[in-house]
Coordinates of C-alpha atoms and ligand atoms in Angstrom, one line a residue:
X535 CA 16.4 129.3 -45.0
X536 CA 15.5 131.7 -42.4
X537 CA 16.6 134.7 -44.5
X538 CA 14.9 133.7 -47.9
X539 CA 11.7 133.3 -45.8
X540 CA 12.4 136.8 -44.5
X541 CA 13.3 138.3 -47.7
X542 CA 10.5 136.9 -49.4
X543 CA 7.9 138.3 -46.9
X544 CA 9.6 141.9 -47.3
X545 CA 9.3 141.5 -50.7
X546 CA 5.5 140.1 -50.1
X547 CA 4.7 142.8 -48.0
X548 CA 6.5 145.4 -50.2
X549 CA 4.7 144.4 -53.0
X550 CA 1.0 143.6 -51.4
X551 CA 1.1 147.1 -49.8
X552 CA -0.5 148.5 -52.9
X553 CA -2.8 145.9 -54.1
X554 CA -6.2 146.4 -54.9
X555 CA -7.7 143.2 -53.1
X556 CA -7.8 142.5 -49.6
X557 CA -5.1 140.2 -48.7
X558 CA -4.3 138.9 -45.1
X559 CA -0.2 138.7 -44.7
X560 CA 0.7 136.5 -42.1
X561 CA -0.8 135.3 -38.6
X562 CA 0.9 138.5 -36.6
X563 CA 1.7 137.2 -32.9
X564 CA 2.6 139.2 -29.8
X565 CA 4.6 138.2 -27.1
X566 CA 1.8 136.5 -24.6
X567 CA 1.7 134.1 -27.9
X568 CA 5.2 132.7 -27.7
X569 CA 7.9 131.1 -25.4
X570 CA 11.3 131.0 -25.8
X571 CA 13.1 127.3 -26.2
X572 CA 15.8 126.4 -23.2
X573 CA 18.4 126.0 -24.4
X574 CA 22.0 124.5 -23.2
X575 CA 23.9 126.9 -20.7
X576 CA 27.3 127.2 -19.4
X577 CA 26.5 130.4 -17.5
X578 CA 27.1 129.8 -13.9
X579 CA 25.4 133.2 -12.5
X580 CA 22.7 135.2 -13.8
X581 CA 25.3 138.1 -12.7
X582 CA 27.6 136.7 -15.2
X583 CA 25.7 138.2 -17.8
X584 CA 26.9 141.1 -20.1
X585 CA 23.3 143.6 -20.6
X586 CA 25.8 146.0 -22.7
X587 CA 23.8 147.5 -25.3
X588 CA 23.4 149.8 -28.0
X589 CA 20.9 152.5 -28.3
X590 CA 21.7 154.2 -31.6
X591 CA 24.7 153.6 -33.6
X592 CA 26.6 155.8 -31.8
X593 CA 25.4 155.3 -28.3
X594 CA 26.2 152.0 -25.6
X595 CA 24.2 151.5 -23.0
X596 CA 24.8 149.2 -19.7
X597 CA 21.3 148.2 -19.4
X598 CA 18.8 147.9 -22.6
X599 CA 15.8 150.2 -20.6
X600 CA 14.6 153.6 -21.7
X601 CA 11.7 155.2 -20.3
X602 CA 9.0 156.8 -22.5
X603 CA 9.0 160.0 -23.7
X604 CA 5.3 160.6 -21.8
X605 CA 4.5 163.6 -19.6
X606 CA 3.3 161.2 -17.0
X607 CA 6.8 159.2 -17.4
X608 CA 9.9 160.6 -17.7
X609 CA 10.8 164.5 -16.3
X610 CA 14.1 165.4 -15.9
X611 CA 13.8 162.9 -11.8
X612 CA 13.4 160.2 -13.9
X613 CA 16.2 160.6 -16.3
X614 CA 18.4 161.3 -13.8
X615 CA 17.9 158.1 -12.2
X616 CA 17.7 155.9 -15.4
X617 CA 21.3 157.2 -16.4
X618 CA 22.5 156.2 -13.0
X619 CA 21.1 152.6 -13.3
X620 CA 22.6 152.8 -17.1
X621 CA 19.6 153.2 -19.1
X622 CA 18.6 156.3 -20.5
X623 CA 15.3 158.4 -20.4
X624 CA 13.8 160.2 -23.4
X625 CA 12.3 163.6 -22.0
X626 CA 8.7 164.3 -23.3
X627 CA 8.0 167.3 -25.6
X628 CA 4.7 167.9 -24.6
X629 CA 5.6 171.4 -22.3
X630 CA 7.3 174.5 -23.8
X631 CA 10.8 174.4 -25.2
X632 CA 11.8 176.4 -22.5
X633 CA 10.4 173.9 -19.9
X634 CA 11.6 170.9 -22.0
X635 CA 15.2 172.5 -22.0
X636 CA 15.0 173.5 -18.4
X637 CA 14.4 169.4 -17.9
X638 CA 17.5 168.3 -20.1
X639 CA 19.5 171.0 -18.3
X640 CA 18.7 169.4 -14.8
X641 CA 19.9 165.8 -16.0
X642 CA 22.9 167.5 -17.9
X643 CA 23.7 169.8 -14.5
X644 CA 23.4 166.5 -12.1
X645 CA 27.0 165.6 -12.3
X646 CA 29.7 166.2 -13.8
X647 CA 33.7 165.4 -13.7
X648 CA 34.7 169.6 -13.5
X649 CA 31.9 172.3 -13.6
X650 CA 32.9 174.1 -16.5
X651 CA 30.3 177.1 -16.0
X652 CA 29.7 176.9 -12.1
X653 CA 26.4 179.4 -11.9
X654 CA 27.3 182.6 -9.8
X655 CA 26.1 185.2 -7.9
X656 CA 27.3 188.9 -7.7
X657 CA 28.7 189.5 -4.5
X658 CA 25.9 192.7 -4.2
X659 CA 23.4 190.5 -4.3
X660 CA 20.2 190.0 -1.5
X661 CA 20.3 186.5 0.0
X662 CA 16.6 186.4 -1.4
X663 CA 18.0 186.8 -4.7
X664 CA 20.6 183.9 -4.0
X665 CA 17.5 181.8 -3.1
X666 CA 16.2 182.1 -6.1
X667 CA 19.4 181.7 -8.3
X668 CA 19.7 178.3 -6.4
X669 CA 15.8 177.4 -6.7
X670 CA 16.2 177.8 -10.9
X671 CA 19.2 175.7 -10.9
X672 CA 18.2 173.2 -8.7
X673 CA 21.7 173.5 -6.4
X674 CA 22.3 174.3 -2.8
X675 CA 25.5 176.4 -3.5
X676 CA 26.3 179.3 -5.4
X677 CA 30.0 181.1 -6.3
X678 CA 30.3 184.9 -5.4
X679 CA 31.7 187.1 -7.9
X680 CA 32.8 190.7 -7.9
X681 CA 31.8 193.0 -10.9
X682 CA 34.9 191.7 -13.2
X683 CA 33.7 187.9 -12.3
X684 CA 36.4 187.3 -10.4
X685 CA 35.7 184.7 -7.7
X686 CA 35.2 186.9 -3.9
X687 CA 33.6 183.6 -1.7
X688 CA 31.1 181.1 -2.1
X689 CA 27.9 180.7 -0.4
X690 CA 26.6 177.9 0.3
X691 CA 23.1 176.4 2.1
X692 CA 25.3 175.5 5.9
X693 CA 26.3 179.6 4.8
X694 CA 22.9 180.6 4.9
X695 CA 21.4 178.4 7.5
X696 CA 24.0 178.2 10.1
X697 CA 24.7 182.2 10.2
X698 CA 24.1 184.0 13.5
X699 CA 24.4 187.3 11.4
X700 CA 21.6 189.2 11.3
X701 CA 22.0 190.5 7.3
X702 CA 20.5 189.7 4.1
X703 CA 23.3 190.6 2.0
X704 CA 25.9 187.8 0.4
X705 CA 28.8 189.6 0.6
X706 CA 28.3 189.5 4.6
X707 CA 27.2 185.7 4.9
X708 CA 29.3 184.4 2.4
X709 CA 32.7 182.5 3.1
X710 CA 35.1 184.8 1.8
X711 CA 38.3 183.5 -0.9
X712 CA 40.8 184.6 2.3
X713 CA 39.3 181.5 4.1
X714 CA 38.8 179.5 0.9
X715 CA 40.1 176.1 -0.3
X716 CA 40.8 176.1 -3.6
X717 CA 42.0 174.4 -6.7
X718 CA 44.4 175.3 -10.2
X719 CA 42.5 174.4 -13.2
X720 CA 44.8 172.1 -14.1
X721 CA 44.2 169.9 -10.4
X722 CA 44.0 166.3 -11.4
X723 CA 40.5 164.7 -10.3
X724 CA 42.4 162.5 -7.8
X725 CA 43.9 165.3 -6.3
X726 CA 40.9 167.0 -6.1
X727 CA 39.6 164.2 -4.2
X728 CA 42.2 164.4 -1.9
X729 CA 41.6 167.6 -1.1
X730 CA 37.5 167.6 -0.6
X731 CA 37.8 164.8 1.7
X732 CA 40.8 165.8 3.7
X733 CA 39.1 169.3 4.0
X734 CA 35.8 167.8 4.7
X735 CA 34.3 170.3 2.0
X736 CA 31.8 169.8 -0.1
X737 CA 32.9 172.2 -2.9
X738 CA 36.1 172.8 -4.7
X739 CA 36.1 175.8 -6.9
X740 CA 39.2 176.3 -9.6
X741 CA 40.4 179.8 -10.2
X742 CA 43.6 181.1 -12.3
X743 CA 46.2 183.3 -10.6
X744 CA 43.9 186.4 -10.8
X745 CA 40.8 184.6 -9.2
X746 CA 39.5 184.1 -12.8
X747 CA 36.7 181.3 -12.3
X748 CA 38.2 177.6 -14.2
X749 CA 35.6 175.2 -12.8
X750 CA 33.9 173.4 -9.8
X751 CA 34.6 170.4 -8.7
X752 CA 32.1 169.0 -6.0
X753 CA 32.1 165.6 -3.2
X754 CA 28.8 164.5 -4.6
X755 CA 30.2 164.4 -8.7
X756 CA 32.6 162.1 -7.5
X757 CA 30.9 160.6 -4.6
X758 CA 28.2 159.8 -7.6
X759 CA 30.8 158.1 -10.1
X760 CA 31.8 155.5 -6.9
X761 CA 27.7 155.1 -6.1
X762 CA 27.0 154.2 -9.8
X763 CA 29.8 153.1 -11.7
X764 CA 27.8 151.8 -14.9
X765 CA 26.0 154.6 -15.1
X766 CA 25.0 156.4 -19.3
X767 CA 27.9 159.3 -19.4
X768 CA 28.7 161.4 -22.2
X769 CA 32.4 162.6 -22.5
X770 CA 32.6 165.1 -19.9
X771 CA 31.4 162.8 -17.5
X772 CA 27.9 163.9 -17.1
X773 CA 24.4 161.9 -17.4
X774 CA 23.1 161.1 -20.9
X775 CA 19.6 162.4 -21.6
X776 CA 17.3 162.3 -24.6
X777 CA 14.3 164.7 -25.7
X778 CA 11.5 164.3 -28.0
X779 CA 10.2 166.7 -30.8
X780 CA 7.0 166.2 -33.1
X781 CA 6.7 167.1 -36.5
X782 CA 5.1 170.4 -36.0
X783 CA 6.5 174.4 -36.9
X784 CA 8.6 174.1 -33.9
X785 CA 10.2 170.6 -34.0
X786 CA 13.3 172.4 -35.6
X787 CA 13.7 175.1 -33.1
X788 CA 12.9 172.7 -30.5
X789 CA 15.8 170.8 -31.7
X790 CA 18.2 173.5 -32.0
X791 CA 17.6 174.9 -28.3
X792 CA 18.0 171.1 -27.3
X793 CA 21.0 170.7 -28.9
X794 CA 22.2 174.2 -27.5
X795 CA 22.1 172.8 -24.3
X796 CA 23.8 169.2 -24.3
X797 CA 21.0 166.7 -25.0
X798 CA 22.6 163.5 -26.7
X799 CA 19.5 161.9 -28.6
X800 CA 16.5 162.9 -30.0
X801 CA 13.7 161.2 -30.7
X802 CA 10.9 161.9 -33.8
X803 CA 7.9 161.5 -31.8
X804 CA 5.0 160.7 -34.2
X805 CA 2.7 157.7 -34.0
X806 CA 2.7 156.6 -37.4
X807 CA 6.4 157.2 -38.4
X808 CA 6.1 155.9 -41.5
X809 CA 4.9 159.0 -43.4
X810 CA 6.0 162.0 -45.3
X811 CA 5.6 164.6 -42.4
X812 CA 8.1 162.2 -39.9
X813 CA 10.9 161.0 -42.9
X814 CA 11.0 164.9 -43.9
X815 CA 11.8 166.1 -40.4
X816 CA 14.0 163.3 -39.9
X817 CA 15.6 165.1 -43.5
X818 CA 15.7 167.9 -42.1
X819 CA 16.9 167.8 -38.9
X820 CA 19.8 165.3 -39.9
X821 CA 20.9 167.9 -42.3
X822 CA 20.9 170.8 -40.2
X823 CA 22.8 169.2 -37.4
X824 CA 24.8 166.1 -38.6
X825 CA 26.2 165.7 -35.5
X826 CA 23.4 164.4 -32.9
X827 CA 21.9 160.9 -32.8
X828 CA 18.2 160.7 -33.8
X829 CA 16.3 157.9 -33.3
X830 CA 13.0 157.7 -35.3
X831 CA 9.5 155.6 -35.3
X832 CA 7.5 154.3 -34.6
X833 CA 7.3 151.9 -37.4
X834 CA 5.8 148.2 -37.6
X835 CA 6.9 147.0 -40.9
X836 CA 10.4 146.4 -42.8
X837 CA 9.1 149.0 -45.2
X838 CA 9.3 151.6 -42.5
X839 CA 12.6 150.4 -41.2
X840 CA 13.6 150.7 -44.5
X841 CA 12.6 154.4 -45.4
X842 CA 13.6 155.9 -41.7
X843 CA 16.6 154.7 -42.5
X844 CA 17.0 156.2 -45.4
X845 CA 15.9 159.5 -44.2
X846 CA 19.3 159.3 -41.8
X847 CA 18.1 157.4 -38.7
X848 CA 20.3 156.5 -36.2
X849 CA 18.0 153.7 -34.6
X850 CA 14.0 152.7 -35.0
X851 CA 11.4 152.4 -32.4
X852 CA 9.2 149.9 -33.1
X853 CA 5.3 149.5 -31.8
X854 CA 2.3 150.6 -33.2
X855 CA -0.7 150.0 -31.3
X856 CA 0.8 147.7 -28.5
X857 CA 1.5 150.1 -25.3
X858 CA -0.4 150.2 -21.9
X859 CA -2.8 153.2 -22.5
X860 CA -2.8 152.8 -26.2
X861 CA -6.3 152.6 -28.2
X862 CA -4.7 153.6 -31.3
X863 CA -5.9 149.6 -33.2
X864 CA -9.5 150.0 -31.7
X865 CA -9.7 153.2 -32.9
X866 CA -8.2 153.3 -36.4
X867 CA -8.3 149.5 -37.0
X868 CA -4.5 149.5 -37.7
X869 CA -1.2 148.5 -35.7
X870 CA 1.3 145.6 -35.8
X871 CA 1.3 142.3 -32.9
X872 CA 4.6 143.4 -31.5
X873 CA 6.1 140.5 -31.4
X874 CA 6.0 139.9 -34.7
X875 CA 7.0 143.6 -35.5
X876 CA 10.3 143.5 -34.4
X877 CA 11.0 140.5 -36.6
X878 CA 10.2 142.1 -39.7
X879 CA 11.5 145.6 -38.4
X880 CA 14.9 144.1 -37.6
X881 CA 15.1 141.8 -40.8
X882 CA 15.6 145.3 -42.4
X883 CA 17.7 146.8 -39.8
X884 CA 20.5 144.7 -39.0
X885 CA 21.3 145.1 -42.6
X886 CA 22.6 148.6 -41.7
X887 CA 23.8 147.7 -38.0
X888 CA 20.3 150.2 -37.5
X889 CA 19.5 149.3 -33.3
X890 CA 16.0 148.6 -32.5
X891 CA 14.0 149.7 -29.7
X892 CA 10.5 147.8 -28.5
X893 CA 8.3 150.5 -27.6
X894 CA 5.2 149.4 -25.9
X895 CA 3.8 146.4 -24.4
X896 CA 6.6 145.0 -22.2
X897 CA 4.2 143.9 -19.3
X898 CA 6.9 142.0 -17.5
X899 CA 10.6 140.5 -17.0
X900 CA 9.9 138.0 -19.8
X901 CA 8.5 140.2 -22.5
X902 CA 11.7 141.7 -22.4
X903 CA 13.6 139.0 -23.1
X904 CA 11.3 137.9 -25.8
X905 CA 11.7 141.4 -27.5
X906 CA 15.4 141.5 -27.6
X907 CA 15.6 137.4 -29.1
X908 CA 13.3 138.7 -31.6
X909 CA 15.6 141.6 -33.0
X910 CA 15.4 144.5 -30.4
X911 CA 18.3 146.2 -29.1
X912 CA 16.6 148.2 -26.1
X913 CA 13.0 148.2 -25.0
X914 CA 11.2 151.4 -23.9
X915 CA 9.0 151.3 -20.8
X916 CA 6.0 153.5 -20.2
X917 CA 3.6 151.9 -17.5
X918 CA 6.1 149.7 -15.8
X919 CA 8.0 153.3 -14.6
X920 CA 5.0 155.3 -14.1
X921 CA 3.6 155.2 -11.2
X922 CA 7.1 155.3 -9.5
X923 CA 8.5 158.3 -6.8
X924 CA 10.5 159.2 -10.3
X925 CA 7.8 159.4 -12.5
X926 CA 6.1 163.3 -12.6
X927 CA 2.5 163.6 -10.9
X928 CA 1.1 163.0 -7.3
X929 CA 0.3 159.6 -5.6
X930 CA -3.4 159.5 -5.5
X931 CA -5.4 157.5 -2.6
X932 CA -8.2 154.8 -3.5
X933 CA -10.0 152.6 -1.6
X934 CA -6.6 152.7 1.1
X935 CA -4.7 151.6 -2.3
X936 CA -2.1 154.3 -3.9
X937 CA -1.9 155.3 -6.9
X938 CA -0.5 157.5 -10.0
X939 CA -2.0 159.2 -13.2
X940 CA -0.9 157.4 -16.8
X941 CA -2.2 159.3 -19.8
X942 CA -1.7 158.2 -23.3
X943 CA -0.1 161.3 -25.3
X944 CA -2.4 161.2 -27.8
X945 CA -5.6 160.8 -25.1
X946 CA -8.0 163.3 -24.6
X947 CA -6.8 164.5 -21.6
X948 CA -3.1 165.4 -22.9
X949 CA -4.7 166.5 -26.0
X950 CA -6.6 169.3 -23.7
X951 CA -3.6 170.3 -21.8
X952 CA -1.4 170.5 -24.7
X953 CA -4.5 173.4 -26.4
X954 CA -4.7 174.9 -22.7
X955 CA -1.0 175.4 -22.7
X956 CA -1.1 176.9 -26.6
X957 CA -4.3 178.4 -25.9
X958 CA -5.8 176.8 -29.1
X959 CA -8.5 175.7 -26.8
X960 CA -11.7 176.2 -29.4
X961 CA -14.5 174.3 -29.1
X962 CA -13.5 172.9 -32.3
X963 CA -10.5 171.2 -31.5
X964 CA -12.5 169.8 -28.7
X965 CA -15.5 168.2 -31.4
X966 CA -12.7 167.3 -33.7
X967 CA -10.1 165.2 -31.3
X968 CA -10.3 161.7 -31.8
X969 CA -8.5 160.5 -28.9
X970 CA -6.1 157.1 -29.6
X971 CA -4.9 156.7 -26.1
X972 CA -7.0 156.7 -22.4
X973 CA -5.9 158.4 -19.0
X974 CA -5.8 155.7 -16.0
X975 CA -4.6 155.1 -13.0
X976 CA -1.2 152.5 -12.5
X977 CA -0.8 151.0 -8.9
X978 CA 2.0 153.4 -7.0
X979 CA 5.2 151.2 -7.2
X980 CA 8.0 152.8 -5.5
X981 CA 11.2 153.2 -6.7
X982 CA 12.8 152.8 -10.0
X983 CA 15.7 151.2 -8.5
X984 CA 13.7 148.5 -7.3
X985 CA 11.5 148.4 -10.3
X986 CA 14.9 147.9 -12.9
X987 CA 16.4 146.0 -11.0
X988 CA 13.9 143.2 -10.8
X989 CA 13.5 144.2 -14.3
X990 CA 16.6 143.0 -15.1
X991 CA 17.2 140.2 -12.5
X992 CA 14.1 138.8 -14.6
X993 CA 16.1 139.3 -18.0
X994 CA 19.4 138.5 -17.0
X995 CA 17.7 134.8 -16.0
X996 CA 16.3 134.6 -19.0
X997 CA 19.4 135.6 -20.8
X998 CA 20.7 132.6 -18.9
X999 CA 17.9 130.2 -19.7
X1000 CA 19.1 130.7 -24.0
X1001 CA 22.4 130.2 -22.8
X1002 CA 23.1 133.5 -24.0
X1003 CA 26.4 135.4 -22.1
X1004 CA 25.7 138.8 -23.8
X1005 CA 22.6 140.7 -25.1
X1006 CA 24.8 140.8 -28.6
X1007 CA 24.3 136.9 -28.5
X1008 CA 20.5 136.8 -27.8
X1009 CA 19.3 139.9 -30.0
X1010 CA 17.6 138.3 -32.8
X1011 CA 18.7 135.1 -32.3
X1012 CA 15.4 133.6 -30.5
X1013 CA 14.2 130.2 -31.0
X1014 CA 10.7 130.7 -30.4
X1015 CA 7.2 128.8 -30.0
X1016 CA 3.9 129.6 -30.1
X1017 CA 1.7 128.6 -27.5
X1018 CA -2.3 128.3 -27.1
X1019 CA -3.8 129.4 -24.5
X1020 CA -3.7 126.6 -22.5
X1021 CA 0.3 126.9 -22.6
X1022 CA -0.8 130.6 -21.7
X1023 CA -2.8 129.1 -18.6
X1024 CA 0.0 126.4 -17.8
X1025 CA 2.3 129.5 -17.8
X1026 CA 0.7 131.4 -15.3
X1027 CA 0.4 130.9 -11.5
X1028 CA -2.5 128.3 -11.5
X1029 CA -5.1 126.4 -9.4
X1030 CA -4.2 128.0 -6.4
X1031 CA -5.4 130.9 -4.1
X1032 CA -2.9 133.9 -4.2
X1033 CA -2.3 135.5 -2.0
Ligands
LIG162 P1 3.7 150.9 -22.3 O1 2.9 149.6 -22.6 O2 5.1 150.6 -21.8 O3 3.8 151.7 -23.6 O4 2.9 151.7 -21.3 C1 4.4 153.0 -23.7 C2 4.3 153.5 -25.1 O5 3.0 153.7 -25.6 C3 3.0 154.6 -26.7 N1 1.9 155.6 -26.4 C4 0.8 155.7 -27.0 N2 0.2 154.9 -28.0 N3 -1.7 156.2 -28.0 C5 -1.0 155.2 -28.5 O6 -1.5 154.5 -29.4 C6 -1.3 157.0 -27.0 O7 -2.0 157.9 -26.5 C7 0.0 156.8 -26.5 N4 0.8 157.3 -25.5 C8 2.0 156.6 -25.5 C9 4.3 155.2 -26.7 O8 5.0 154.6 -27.8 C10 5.0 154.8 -25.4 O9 6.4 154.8 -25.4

């Protein structure tokens, strides 16, 4: 019954998308509108509960939470950290591609089973120069190398700050390879293990029997697998990362040099997603490299589902209009309820086994929930993670209460940094932007750990109140009911002082 109701509205909606009289579809609701039904349970703990998930087609995830690809979001800090937890963070395109690869480097560079290219320094080198090869990489250790790149020492931060020698030069502070521990390239990882912690080192390097470079195996890589053992890994061990590209000149060299350097996902960034401009990126992109996940949107109708996918999508982000900062439905009179969104979207998507991400909106614990019983896979978080030490930007004090920056990407404050850093900064452009997002400020919130995880104590209860074991059972599976506002008010903490 379900399905010819759902088929009949795509068809509706299909055909009624090019009338000629004004026609009002359906009574959209969002996710304040609706509860979701108890039902019976046989789970005994909430931490009984399987959050295994999949981003695209290709990609699992332990945890269904990706943070937004928005400049005052996700950096390469907070990527880092939603990988650990199991998640994944999508790294905003709005810097150069050299900055945004930089980013995707730092995630891809965290950790790692073997070092394949440890970064080096010639063994000629000043210590100032060192400084600065560590500073761009973001390590505290470098390996010294003769001029056939054959491994002389290694230098590390203890080398540097402990030395009574009065020299700037590496070769002299360096620990040299006679007084070096180090590994074959074929060492087993448990071996390897062995040997750091026996030693007490922090770094392992593998050379061949000529002192040609193999590797690098480090304490905190493996110290990192035992800290977070769910944690989003590609193949070689290291952190998954995504990145964003528009639809501009440069969205296929921004692709390429993202690709070049390990990212696993990308993600069209474009508001309205269903259009010409997004599906022939998407085109081209997919064509040019087959190989690499893309995730496209954002969408708020079956119809768009349906052409993304088409195009080659890997997985849809739904939301138009329904985010924190977003003033994209005052502005331009359009957008979706998001609730109501993901139904339709996912109608059209689970026909392909096409994953869903909720992109906007998810205010707390429950709207999760809510999102993935109506048909999401993931949800992606913008103001719930901003505003946290991971997120980019500086705490800001007022009235004695602490706080970050949130900017909508399409606000007029991003839009003038983004023409200051392309110095396209005419008058003009200034006249002509018509801003459909705001810049405020979100209250400072502290970690991300502590943020998720409540996060997903939240979801994993509700998981347990639909008697749902896994997030396969719940997604799009929701038994739901809409509520007036006074269900809203009964819902709420009421008739009492808070404090
Ligand atoms: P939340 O509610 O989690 O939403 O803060 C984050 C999502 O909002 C979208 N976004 C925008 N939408 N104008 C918009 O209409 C904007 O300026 C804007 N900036 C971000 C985006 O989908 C993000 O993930």
């Amino acid at each position: 019954m379900k399905k010819i109701l759902f088929s009949f509205l795509f068809s509706f909606l299909s055909i009624y998308s090019n009338v000629d009289f004004p026609v009002i579809v359906e009574r959209a609701l969002s996710y304040d509108d609706v509860l979701l039904i108890p039902q019976r349970s046989d789970i005994v703990s909430r931490k009984n509960v399987s959050t295994k998930t999949k981003l695209t087609k290709n990609i699992t995830l332990n945890i269904p939470i990706v943070s937004a690809n928005m400049d005052t979001v996700t950096e390469a800090e907070m990527a880092i950290t939603m990988a650990q937890l199991g998640g994944i963070g999508i790294i905003h395109r709005f810097n150069s591609i050299e900055d945004q690869v930089r980013e995707v480097l730092r995630v891809k560079r965290y950790r790692n089973a073997i070092i394949e290219n440890p970064v080096t320094v010639n063994q000629d080198a000043t210590l100032e120069q060192a400084k600065e090869i560590m500073n761009e990489n973001d390590i505290t250790g470098l390996l010294v190398v003769d001029n056939n790149k054959k491994l002389t020492g290694i230098l590390t931060s203890r080398d540097v700050h402990l030395s009574t020698l009065n020299t700037d030069n590496v070769k002299d502070l360096m620990t040299p390879k006679t007084r070096l521990i180090i590994g074959r390239p074929d060492i087993d990882i448990k071996e390897a293990q062995e040997i750091l912690f026996k030693n007490r080192i922090e770094k392992l390097p593998l050379v061949d029997l000529d002192w040609n470079i193999a590797g690098l195996i480090t304490r905190k890589d493996l110290l990192q697998k035992r800290q977070f053992p769910f944690s989003t890994i590609d193949d070689k061990d290291r952190l998954m990362v995504g990145a964003a590209i528009g639809v501009n000149e440069d969205a296929l060299d921004r692709a390429e040099a993202l690709i070049n350097v390990g990212v696993d996902i990308l993600v069209i960034d474009i508001a309205h997603g269903h259009s010409l401009l997004a599906i022939e990126v998407l085109k081209k992109i997919k064509n040019s490299f087959p190989n690499i996940d893309i995730i496209a949107g954002n969408v708020a109708t079956a119809h768009g589902v349906h052409d993304l996918i088409q195009a080659g999508a890997d997985a849809i982000k739904v939301g138009v209009g329904p985010g924190s900062i977003c003033t994209t439905r005052i502005t331009t009179g359009c957008g979706y309820p998001q609730l109501s969104a993901i139904i339709h979207c996912y109608q059209e998507a689970r026909k392909n086994n096409v994953p869903i991400i909720a992109d906007g909106g998810i205010k707390v614990s429950g709207d999760i929930t809510k999102a993935i019983a109506a048909g999401a896979s993931t949800v992606m978080l913008g103001n719930l993670l901003a505003g946290t030490d991971e997120s980019p930007g500086n705490t800001i004090i007022k009235n004695g209460k602490k706080y970050k920056i949130i900017r909508g990407m399409a606000s007029f404050g991003a839009h003038l940094g983004r023409t200051a850093r392309t110095s396209k900064n005419s008058k003009d452009d200034k006249d002509d932007y018509v801003p459909e997002g705001v810049e405020a400020l979100t209250p400072y919130k502290g970690s991300v750990n502590e943020i998720v995880s409540q996060l997903l104590g939240g979801f994993r209860s509700g998981m347990s109140y639909c008697g749902t074991p896994s997030l396969d059972e719940l997604c799009g599976k929701g038994q739901f009911i809409q509520i007036t506002s006074a269900g809203m008010r009964e819902s709420r903490p009421h008739d009492i002082e808070t404090i």
